[in-house]
Every structure is written in structure tokens, then in C-alpha cells.
């Protein structure tokens, strides 16, 4: 995932959290806000309640890889927040959850 596809810094995360729309499923929470750019930017969050750093980083790696293989439509800022169920899930369940939540948000499809 290139630098232009990352959502970094406190301010962009805060804007998406406060103004974006929300979709949830058993494993994830998706926050979405249009960004007016030609590409989508992604942020990933895994709180300390999920476990130690190794566990949180593994979950974020799974989310990044799932988004890389199943990109969203262009022009959006997306934040994927892991829920407690992701700790006991495997990669294939997480990927299916990402595809499900992007489909329900009408964002699943080829990036422009």
C-alpha cells in the first residue's frame, strides 16, 4: 500500500470518525467519508483491548492485505476498526468480513 493510499495522522482520523458514515459486522467497524481525491485512503485501527502488540499488528496486516486484494472504489477515506471477534478469527474470515462490509457500504469494486 503506497503512501498516497494511507490515512495517517490524528486529524484525518478524527474527521472521518466524527463526520463519516458507519457500517458494522461481527468482526469490523467501517467508517467512511468522501475525500474528493482520485484515490481512496485507508486507515486501520486495533485497540489495546484486542491483545498485545503482536496480536494487534497481525490483525492490521490481515486488514491491509484484505483491502489490497479487494480494493474499494476511488474517492473515499476509509477506516477499518477491528472488533473483539477478529482475535479468534483467521485470515479468510477477516477477508470475507472486509468484502461483506465494503459491499454493504456500496464501495466494493475496482479502484479507478
mmCIF file of C-alpha atoms in Angstrom:
data_model
loop_
_atom_site.group_PDB
_atom_site.id
_atom_site.type_symbol
_atom_site.label_atom_id
_atom_site.label_comp_id
_atom_site.label_asym_id
_atom_site.label_seq_id
_atom_site.Cartn_x
_atom_site.Cartn_y
_atom_site.Cartn_z
ATOM 1 C CA UNK A 1 0.000 0.000 0.000
ATOM 2 C CA UNK A 2 1.590 3.219 -1.176
ATOM 3 C CA UNK A 3 1.919 6.429 0.785
ATOM 4 C CA UNK A 4 -0.898 8.078 -1.179
ATOM 5 C CA UNK A 5 -3.261 5.272 -0.087
ATOM 6 C CA UNK A 6 -2.597 5.664 3.642
ATOM 7 C CA UNK A 7 -4.649 7.697 6.051
ATOM 8 C CA UNK A 8 -2.146 8.954 8.603
ATOM 9 C CA UNK A 9 -2.162 11.469 11.396
ATOM 10 C CA UNK A 10 -4.626 12.351 14.084
ATOM 11 C CA UNK A 11 -6.626 14.998 12.188
ATOM 12 C CA UNK A 12 -7.783 12.867 9.207
ATOM 13 C CA UNK A 13 -8.792 10.044 11.560
ATOM 14 C CA UNK A 14 -10.739 12.482 13.753
ATOM 15 C CA UNK A 15 -12.573 13.971 10.756
ATOM 16 C CA UNK A 16 -13.582 10.551 9.420
ATOM 17 C CA UNK A 17 -14.649 9.363 12.887
ATOM 18 C CA UNK A 18 -16.778 12.451 13.555
ATOM 19 C CA UNK A 19 -18.321 13.075 10.118
ATOM 20 C CA UNK A 20 -18.233 9.694 8.380
ATOM 21 C CA UNK A 21 -20.920 7.073 7.949
ATOM 22 C CA UNK A 22 -20.635 3.808 9.853
ATOM 23 C CA UNK A 23 -21.200 0.169 8.913
ATOM 24 C CA UNK A 24 -20.603 -2.772 11.212
ATOM 25 C CA UNK A 25 -20.462 -6.521 11.161
ATOM 26 C CA UNK A 26 -19.329 -9.135 13.656
ATOM 27 C CA UNK A 27 -15.611 -8.551 13.072
ATOM 28 C CA UNK A 28 -15.265 -4.955 11.867
ATOM 29 C CA UNK A 29 -16.476 -1.386 12.013
ATOM 30 C CA UNK A 30 -16.143 0.685 8.836
ATOM 31 C CA UNK A 31 -16.107 4.486 8.921
ATOM 32 C CA UNK A 32 -16.328 6.183 5.516
ATOM 33 C CA UNK A 33 -16.125 9.772 4.290
ATOM 34 C CA UNK A 34 -15.735 11.099 0.716
ATOM 35 C CA UNK A 35 -12.326 12.727 0.220
ATOM 36 C CA UNK A 36 -12.594 14.360 -3.223
ATOM 37 C CA UNK A 37 -9.344 12.744 -4.399
ATOM 38 C CA UNK A 38 -8.706 10.347 -7.275
ATOM 39 C CA UNK A 39 -7.791 7.507 -4.923
ATOM 40 C CA UNK A 40 -9.100 6.063 -1.696
ATOM 41 C CA UNK A 41 -7.126 6.298 1.527
ATOM 42 C CA UNK A 42 -7.239 3.637 4.225
ATOM 43 C CA UNK A 43 -6.686 3.667 7.964
ATOM 44 C CA UNK A 44 -6.627 0.649 10.259
ATOM 45 C CA UNK A 45 -7.266 0.547 13.993
ATOM 46 C CA UNK A 46 -6.886 -2.246 16.512
ATOM 47 C CA UNK A 47 -7.299 -1.155 20.122
ATOM 48 C CA UNK A 48 -5.395 -2.474 23.107
ATOM 49 C CA UNK A 49 -8.397 -4.466 24.268
ATOM 50 C CA UNK A 50 -7.681 -6.907 21.421
ATOM 51 C CA UNK A 51 -4.441 -8.046 22.966
ATOM 52 C CA UNK A 52 -0.754 -7.386 22.943
ATOM 53 C CA UNK A 53 1.118 -5.652 20.116
ATOM 54 C CA UNK A 54 1.828 -8.874 18.219
ATOM 55 C CA UNK A 55 -1.878 -9.671 18.003
ATOM 56 C CA UNK A 56 -2.900 -6.133 17.048
ATOM 57 C CA UNK A 57 -0.233 -5.898 14.349
ATOM 58 C CA UNK A 58 -1.231 -9.288 12.896
ATOM 59 C CA UNK A 59 -4.839 -8.130 12.650
ATOM 60 C CA UNK A 60 -3.811 -4.884 10.936
ATOM 61 C CA UNK A 61 -1.632 -6.818 8.468
ATOM 62 C CA UNK A 62 -4.622 -9.025 7.641
ATOM 63 C CA UNK A 63 -6.809 -5.955 7.114
ATOM 64 C CA UNK A 64 -4.218 -4.299 4.836
ATOM 65 C CA UNK A 65 -3.844 -7.442 2.753
ATOM 66 C CA UNK A 66 -7.625 -7.884 2.515
ATOM 67 C CA UNK A 67 -8.025 -4.319 1.267
ATOM 68 C CA UNK A 68 -5.145 -4.770 -1.189
ATOM 69 C CA UNK A 69 -6.861 -7.806 -2.708
ATOM 70 C CA UNK A 70 -10.373 -6.285 -2.554
ATOM 71 C CA UNK A 71 -9.977 -2.536 -3.161
ATOM 72 C CA UNK A 72 -12.752 -0.030 -2.601
ATOM 73 C CA UNK A 73 -13.996 2.487 -5.145
ATOM 74 C CA UNK A 74 -11.921 5.630 -5.547
ATOM 75 C CA UNK A 75 -12.547 8.916 -3.753
ATOM 76 C CA UNK A 76 -13.113 7.765 -0.172
ATOM 77 C CA UNK A 77 -11.379 7.840 3.201
ATOM 78 C CA UNK A 78 -11.996 4.525 4.965
ATOM 79 C CA UNK A 79 -11.123 3.424 8.475
ATOM 80 C CA UNK A 80 -11.433 -0.246 9.382
ATOM 81 C CA UNK A 81 -11.635 -0.866 13.116
ATOM 82 C CA UNK A 82 -11.125 -4.411 14.381
ATOM 83 C CA UNK A 83 -13.590 -5.768 16.912
ATOM 84 C CA UNK A 84 -13.038 -8.494 19.525
ATOM 85 C CA UNK A 85 -14.107 -11.284 17.158
ATOM 86 C CA UNK A 86 -11.085 -10.749 14.919
ATOM 87 C CA UNK A 87 -8.745 -12.111 17.599
ATOM 88 C CA UNK A 88 -10.207 -15.619 17.320
ATOM 89 C CA UNK A 89 -10.733 -15.459 13.541
ATOM 90 C CA UNK A 90 -8.391 -16.494 10.772
ATOM 91 C CA UNK A 91 -7.320 -14.507 7.711
ATOM 92 C CA UNK A 92 -10.032 -15.904 5.429
ATOM 93 C CA UNK A 93 -12.793 -14.880 7.837
ATOM 94 C CA UNK A 94 -11.330 -11.379 8.102
ATOM 95 C CA UNK A 95 -11.097 -11.076 4.310
ATOM 96 C CA UNK A 96 -14.720 -12.209 3.946
ATOM 97 C CA UNK A 97 -15.759 -9.648 6.581
ATOM 98 C CA UNK A 98 -13.935 -6.857 4.708
ATOM 99 C CA UNK A 99 -15.623 -7.799 1.425
ATOM 100 C CA UNK A 100 -19.014 -8.019 3.165
ATOM 101 C CA UNK A 101 -18.751 -4.631 4.828
ATOM 102 C CA UNK A 102 -17.473 -2.907 1.666
ATOM 103 C CA UNK A 103 -20.319 -4.456 -0.319
ATOM 104 C CA UNK A 104 -22.919 -3.271 2.173
ATOM 105 C CA UNK A 105 -21.402 0.226 2.033
ATOM 106 C CA UNK A 106 -21.608 0.073 -1.809
ATOM 107 C CA UNK A 107 -17.850 0.626 -2.051
ATOM 108 C CA UNK A 108 -16.678 -2.796 -3.196
ATOM 109 C CA UNK A 109 -15.224 -2.634 -6.660
ATOM 110 C CA UNK A 110 -12.251 -1.724 -8.737
ATOM 111 C CA UNK A 111 -10.307 1.348 -7.785
ATOM 112 C CA UNK A 112 -10.140 3.838 -10.669
#
